[in-house]
XYZ file of C-alpha atoms in Angstrom:
340
model
C 21.007 136.957 -73.170
C 19.133 134.121 -74.924
C 15.874 132.847 -73.468
C 14.660 129.268 -73.121
C 14.442 127.157 -76.262
C 10.843 126.851 -77.455
C 8.825 126.298 -80.613
C 7.923 129.645 -82.268
C 4.505 128.253 -83.252
C 3.725 126.364 -80.031
C 5.675 128.135 -77.229
C 3.853 126.356 -74.373
C 4.396 122.797 -75.602
C 7.090 120.717 -73.891
C 9.766 119.799 -76.404
C 10.871 116.197 -76.935
C 14.579 115.397 -76.949
C 15.766 112.904 -79.552
C 18.805 111.434 -77.798
C 19.988 109.510 -80.855
C 20.003 112.511 -83.218
C 20.667 115.171 -80.576
C 17.608 117.194 -81.613
C 14.865 119.057 -79.748
C 11.567 118.445 -81.552
C 8.168 120.100 -81.125
C 5.596 117.282 -80.702
C 2.782 119.491 -82.032
C 4.212 120.349 -85.460
C 7.399 118.279 -85.730
C 9.673 121.313 -86.056
C 13.307 120.685 -85.066
C 13.888 123.579 -82.689
C 17.463 122.687 -81.685
C 20.007 120.317 -83.151
C 23.399 118.830 -82.326
C 22.849 119.070 -78.589
C 25.613 117.865 -76.287
C 24.529 115.303 -73.679
C 26.606 115.745 -70.506
C 25.168 112.585 -68.935
C 26.753 109.164 -68.790
C 26.961 107.144 -72.002
C 24.925 104.002 -71.342
C 25.418 102.329 -74.715
C 28.355 99.959 -74.985
C 30.596 99.701 -78.028
C 33.103 97.339 -76.472
C 33.837 93.745 -77.396
C 31.840 92.592 -74.322
C 34.934 91.402 -72.477
C 35.093 91.697 -68.714
C 36.792 94.677 -67.094
C 36.538 98.379 -67.821
C 34.831 99.390 -71.036
C 37.481 101.272 -73.079
C 34.793 102.979 -75.128
C 33.327 104.841 -72.163
C 34.042 108.542 -71.920
C 33.942 108.932 -68.143
C 31.446 109.949 -65.493
C 28.734 112.583 -65.983
C 29.473 116.252 -65.441
C 29.901 117.126 -61.758
C 29.263 120.618 -60.343
C 31.396 119.831 -57.289
C 34.748 119.672 -59.098
C 36.636 122.590 -60.580
C 36.862 120.979 -64.018
C 33.287 119.751 -63.983
C 34.803 116.246 -63.924
C 35.402 116.541 -67.672
C 39.173 116.357 -67.397
C 41.096 113.347 -68.665
C 42.137 110.749 -66.103
C 45.204 108.604 -66.744
C 44.737 105.046 -65.518
C 47.292 102.255 -65.516
C 46.066 98.780 -66.421
C 47.649 95.426 -65.730
C 51.104 95.179 -67.231
C 51.372 98.927 -67.661
C 54.732 100.306 -68.668
C 56.946 102.535 -66.541
C 56.013 105.503 -68.702
C 52.313 104.881 -67.960
C 53.016 104.908 -64.219
C 55.049 108.070 -64.567
C 52.190 109.844 -66.367
C 49.640 108.714 -63.775
C 51.847 109.864 -60.885
C 52.451 113.185 -62.595
C 48.719 113.739 -62.983
C 48.048 112.969 -59.311
C 50.682 115.508 -58.296
C 49.158 118.227 -60.469
C 45.572 117.463 -59.446
C 43.889 120.220 -57.474
C 43.960 119.391 -53.739
C 40.346 120.534 -53.361
C 39.242 118.230 -56.176
C 41.223 115.372 -54.684
C 39.530 115.738 -51.282
C 36.120 116.279 -52.877
C 36.488 113.130 -54.959
C 37.522 111.132 -51.887
C 34.577 112.448 -49.860
C 32.091 111.750 -52.661
C 33.324 108.174 -52.943
C 33.011 107.718 -49.162
C 29.484 109.173 -49.086
C 28.452 107.028 -52.042
C 29.885 103.914 -50.387
C 28.176 104.576 -47.030
C 24.850 105.383 -48.715
C 24.852 102.159 -50.688
C 25.357 100.132 -47.497
C 22.023 101.337 -46.096
C 20.276 101.860 -49.467
C 19.947 105.647 -49.252
C 18.557 107.242 -52.437
C 20.503 109.428 -54.841
C 18.909 112.701 -53.675
C 20.319 112.219 -50.162
C 23.780 111.547 -51.601
C 23.534 114.784 -53.600
C 22.534 116.705 -50.453
C 25.551 115.254 -48.644
C 27.832 116.200 -51.575
C 26.600 119.806 -51.454
C 27.009 119.944 -47.683
C 30.587 118.652 -47.866
C 31.426 121.128 -50.642
C 30.147 124.054 -48.535
C 31.951 122.853 -45.413
C 35.215 122.216 -47.253
C 35.148 125.633 -48.938
C 34.515 127.342 -45.583
C 37.475 125.579 -43.954
C 35.743 125.078 -40.581
C 36.706 121.383 -40.504
C 40.278 121.785 -41.675
C 42.451 119.084 -40.098
C 39.553 116.768 -39.220
C 39.340 113.201 -40.494
C 37.821 113.351 -43.996
C 35.693 110.240 -43.399
C 34.286 111.766 -40.208
C 33.444 114.902 -42.208
C 31.723 112.844 -44.914
C 29.784 110.819 -42.319
C 28.610 113.994 -40.541
C 27.453 115.470 -43.863
C 25.527 112.285 -44.641
C 23.908 112.371 -41.178
C 22.788 115.974 -41.761
C 21.527 115.175 -45.281
C 19.392 112.334 -43.896
C 17.810 114.658 -41.334
C 17.199 117.414 -43.867
C 15.496 115.000 -46.282
C 13.172 113.599 -43.611
C 14.763 110.154 -43.260
C 16.952 110.597 -40.156
C 19.496 108.004 -39.135
C 21.026 107.710 -35.681
C 24.690 108.445 -34.984
C 25.075 104.765 -34.149
C 23.752 103.765 -37.591
C 26.048 106.196 -39.410
C 28.977 105.034 -37.282
C 28.232 101.404 -38.236
C 28.637 102.121 -41.969
C 31.804 104.186 -41.569
C 35.274 103.516 -40.207
C 35.318 106.326 -37.651
C 33.993 106.608 -34.109
C 30.686 108.145 -33.106
C 32.632 110.735 -31.111
C 34.510 111.956 -34.208
C 31.309 112.171 -36.253
C 29.569 114.044 -33.430
C 32.381 116.598 -33.195
C 32.230 117.316 -36.927
C 28.428 117.552 -36.769
C 28.528 120.138 -33.967
C 31.104 122.265 -35.803
C 29.063 122.194 -39.026
C 25.826 123.202 -37.286
C 27.575 125.914 -35.283
C 29.312 127.497 -38.281
C 26.721 127.176 -41.037
C 23.172 128.240 -41.778
C 22.040 124.608 -41.728
C 18.491 124.444 -40.381
C 17.745 121.111 -38.736
C 14.332 120.347 -37.307
C 14.131 118.442 -34.044
C 14.000 114.682 -34.471
C 10.894 113.051 -32.989
C 10.033 109.432 -32.293
C 7.606 109.513 -35.243
C 10.568 109.932 -37.611
C 11.758 106.416 -36.743
C 8.442 104.561 -36.416
C 7.974 103.556 -40.039
C 11.488 102.149 -40.418
C 11.588 100.396 -37.046
C 8.144 98.797 -37.455
C 8.937 97.837 -41.044
C 12.154 96.105 -40.016
C 10.248 94.321 -37.247
C 7.566 93.219 -39.756
C 4.800 94.798 -37.707
C 1.458 95.712 -39.339
C 0.297 99.289 -39.882
C -2.125 99.051 -36.964
C 0.756 98.502 -34.535
C 2.770 101.307 -36.122
C -0.180 103.705 -35.801
C -0.732 102.708 -32.169
C 2.961 103.065 -31.302
C 3.065 106.493 -32.969
C 0.057 107.604 -30.928
C 1.513 106.194 -27.687
C 4.819 108.004 -28.217
C 3.152 111.313 -29.083
C 0.798 111.180 -26.106
C 3.685 110.284 -23.792
C 5.612 113.362 -24.931
C 2.528 115.603 -24.671
C 1.865 114.333 -21.138
C 5.532 114.900 -20.205
C 6.013 111.283 -19.151
C 9.361 110.769 -20.860
C 11.256 113.998 -20.201
C 14.962 113.594 -20.889
C 14.545 110.397 -22.928
C 15.813 110.214 -26.503
C 13.311 109.896 -29.400
C 14.771 106.477 -30.205
C 14.150 105.167 -26.675
C 10.612 106.568 -26.712
C 9.877 105.005 -30.105
C 11.264 101.634 -29.007
C 9.279 101.629 -25.747
C 6.076 102.635 -27.558
C 6.541 99.823 -30.099
C 7.133 97.396 -27.234
C 3.930 98.470 -25.480
C 1.799 98.353 -28.646
C 3.131 94.960 -29.704
C 2.655 93.424 -26.248
C -1.031 94.403 -26.351
C -1.478 92.749 -29.757
C -1.011 89.333 -31.302
C 2.232 90.529 -32.949
C 4.453 90.533 -29.873
C 8.090 91.607 -30.048
C 10.569 91.360 -27.185
C 12.594 94.293 -25.895
C 15.712 92.601 -27.246
C 14.261 92.255 -30.770
C 13.221 95.899 -30.781
C 16.559 96.992 -29.329
C 18.488 95.178 -32.060
C 16.559 97.115 -34.717
C 16.456 100.488 -32.948
C 20.020 100.371 -31.656
C 18.858 100.862 -28.072
C 19.847 98.809 -25.042
C 17.253 96.371 -23.735
C 17.508 97.904 -20.255
C 16.908 101.389 -21.687
C 13.744 100.231 -23.460
C 12.430 98.650 -20.257
C 13.209 101.736 -18.189
C 11.368 103.965 -20.668
C 8.476 101.496 -20.814
C 8.193 101.724 -17.000
C 7.472 105.444 -17.401
C 4.667 104.705 -19.870
C 3.057 101.763 -18.070
C 1.153 103.655 -15.300
C -0.650 105.769 -17.950
C -1.124 102.998 -20.520
C -4.926 103.381 -20.590
C -4.582 107.025 -21.644
C -1.872 106.382 -24.250
C -3.522 103.816 -26.528
C -5.799 104.945 -29.390
C -9.514 104.663 -28.611
C -10.111 102.232 -31.492
C -7.181 99.905 -30.705
C -8.142 96.218 -30.647
C -6.543 94.691 -27.565
C -5.493 91.056 -27.719
C -4.116 91.469 -24.200
C -5.888 93.755 -21.741
C -3.934 96.660 -20.292
C -3.978 94.922 -16.916
C -2.195 91.984 -18.526
C 0.666 93.998 -20.011
C 4.182 93.269 -18.689
C 5.255 95.377 -15.732
C 8.597 95.981 -14.080
C 8.419 95.988 -10.283
C 11.378 97.109 -8.205
C 12.296 94.715 -5.432
C 15.146 94.716 -2.898
C 17.224 91.553 -2.836
C 20.211 92.198 -0.625
C 21.824 94.886 1.478
C 22.516 96.128 4.959
C 20.703 98.486 7.275
C 22.387 101.491 5.753
C 22.358 100.526 2.072
C 20.362 98.336 -0.250
C 20.905 97.187 -3.819
C 17.944 96.460 -6.032
C 17.038 95.192 -9.463
C 13.954 95.110 -11.691
C 11.870 91.958 -11.918
C 10.051 91.397 -15.185
C 6.556 90.056 -14.681
C 4.605 88.482 -17.534
C 0.979 88.186 -16.447
C 0.176 85.674 -19.190
C 2.531 82.836 -18.291
C 3.876 84.026 -14.929
C 7.518 83.874 -16.054
C 10.146 86.018 -14.412
C 13.246 87.268 -16.194
C 16.024 89.496 -14.956
C 17.473 92.420 -16.894
C 21.069 92.395 -18.021
C 22.194 94.445 -15.009
C 20.939 91.775 -12.599
C 22.590 88.820 -14.339
C 25.995 89.298 -12.728
């Protein structure tokens, strides 16, 4: 079995690859250690006549470890005005194509398309490809919608790579329901060795605050508020997204960079009422939640509060709603549930 290619005179020097000549050259002595190397990557140079449309001089996509033929097989495409014989050849190839490769290709295209919609990097796409390959080979999702499978794999890949997305966000970039994606996710986790760490509110802070154009000081304060709230068991049963949104709301309201519950909810994908309800759990302990060095533009006593008041009912039953009180301008606004 041959070992790694290295210079016999300088074995610890990293070799330089000459892509034009296909040579491996030692930078220390100039010795050509290997020649006529085959590049399995994509050909980026163009030898076409610069017309629009597909470049006929291209030799296909780079080698893929997820397909049985390494994606080096010939594909028959039919252009505009193609003859009947061209169509016949293309149809014949589709019929003879491996079913596993056909599904893998479809899933990879779906994952790539969804990733590009939310600007996910290439490494997350690769993780999702590997996950789908493992799941497909195991057969645990046989019969499930292939797009739901691909979306679930992308959701898992995001969590594994430390950039989690919510089910609602993944659902928004796919054409399947959150319920279908959730079912596939549960089956994958149950039947594989996938190790997923628990998602915390801190995982969403950077993205939420960035999309809200909040400074780092607000992000740091919101992160601290959320962590302290969890440690003090103030928000038991609340989702990390709701906790993050409520913490951002509290931190922003105490600063000059105020954001409304609706603005935060639009970014976080949480209902305005949910953010307010979670905020109500934080408000009584606000003095203990903020960082010691936080610069308050609004004192804690001046932060918005939600006071429950009864408005109608009988002796035996009462209905109530939450009144929003803004201590700065003494305006009162009703939540969505009260505007009926």
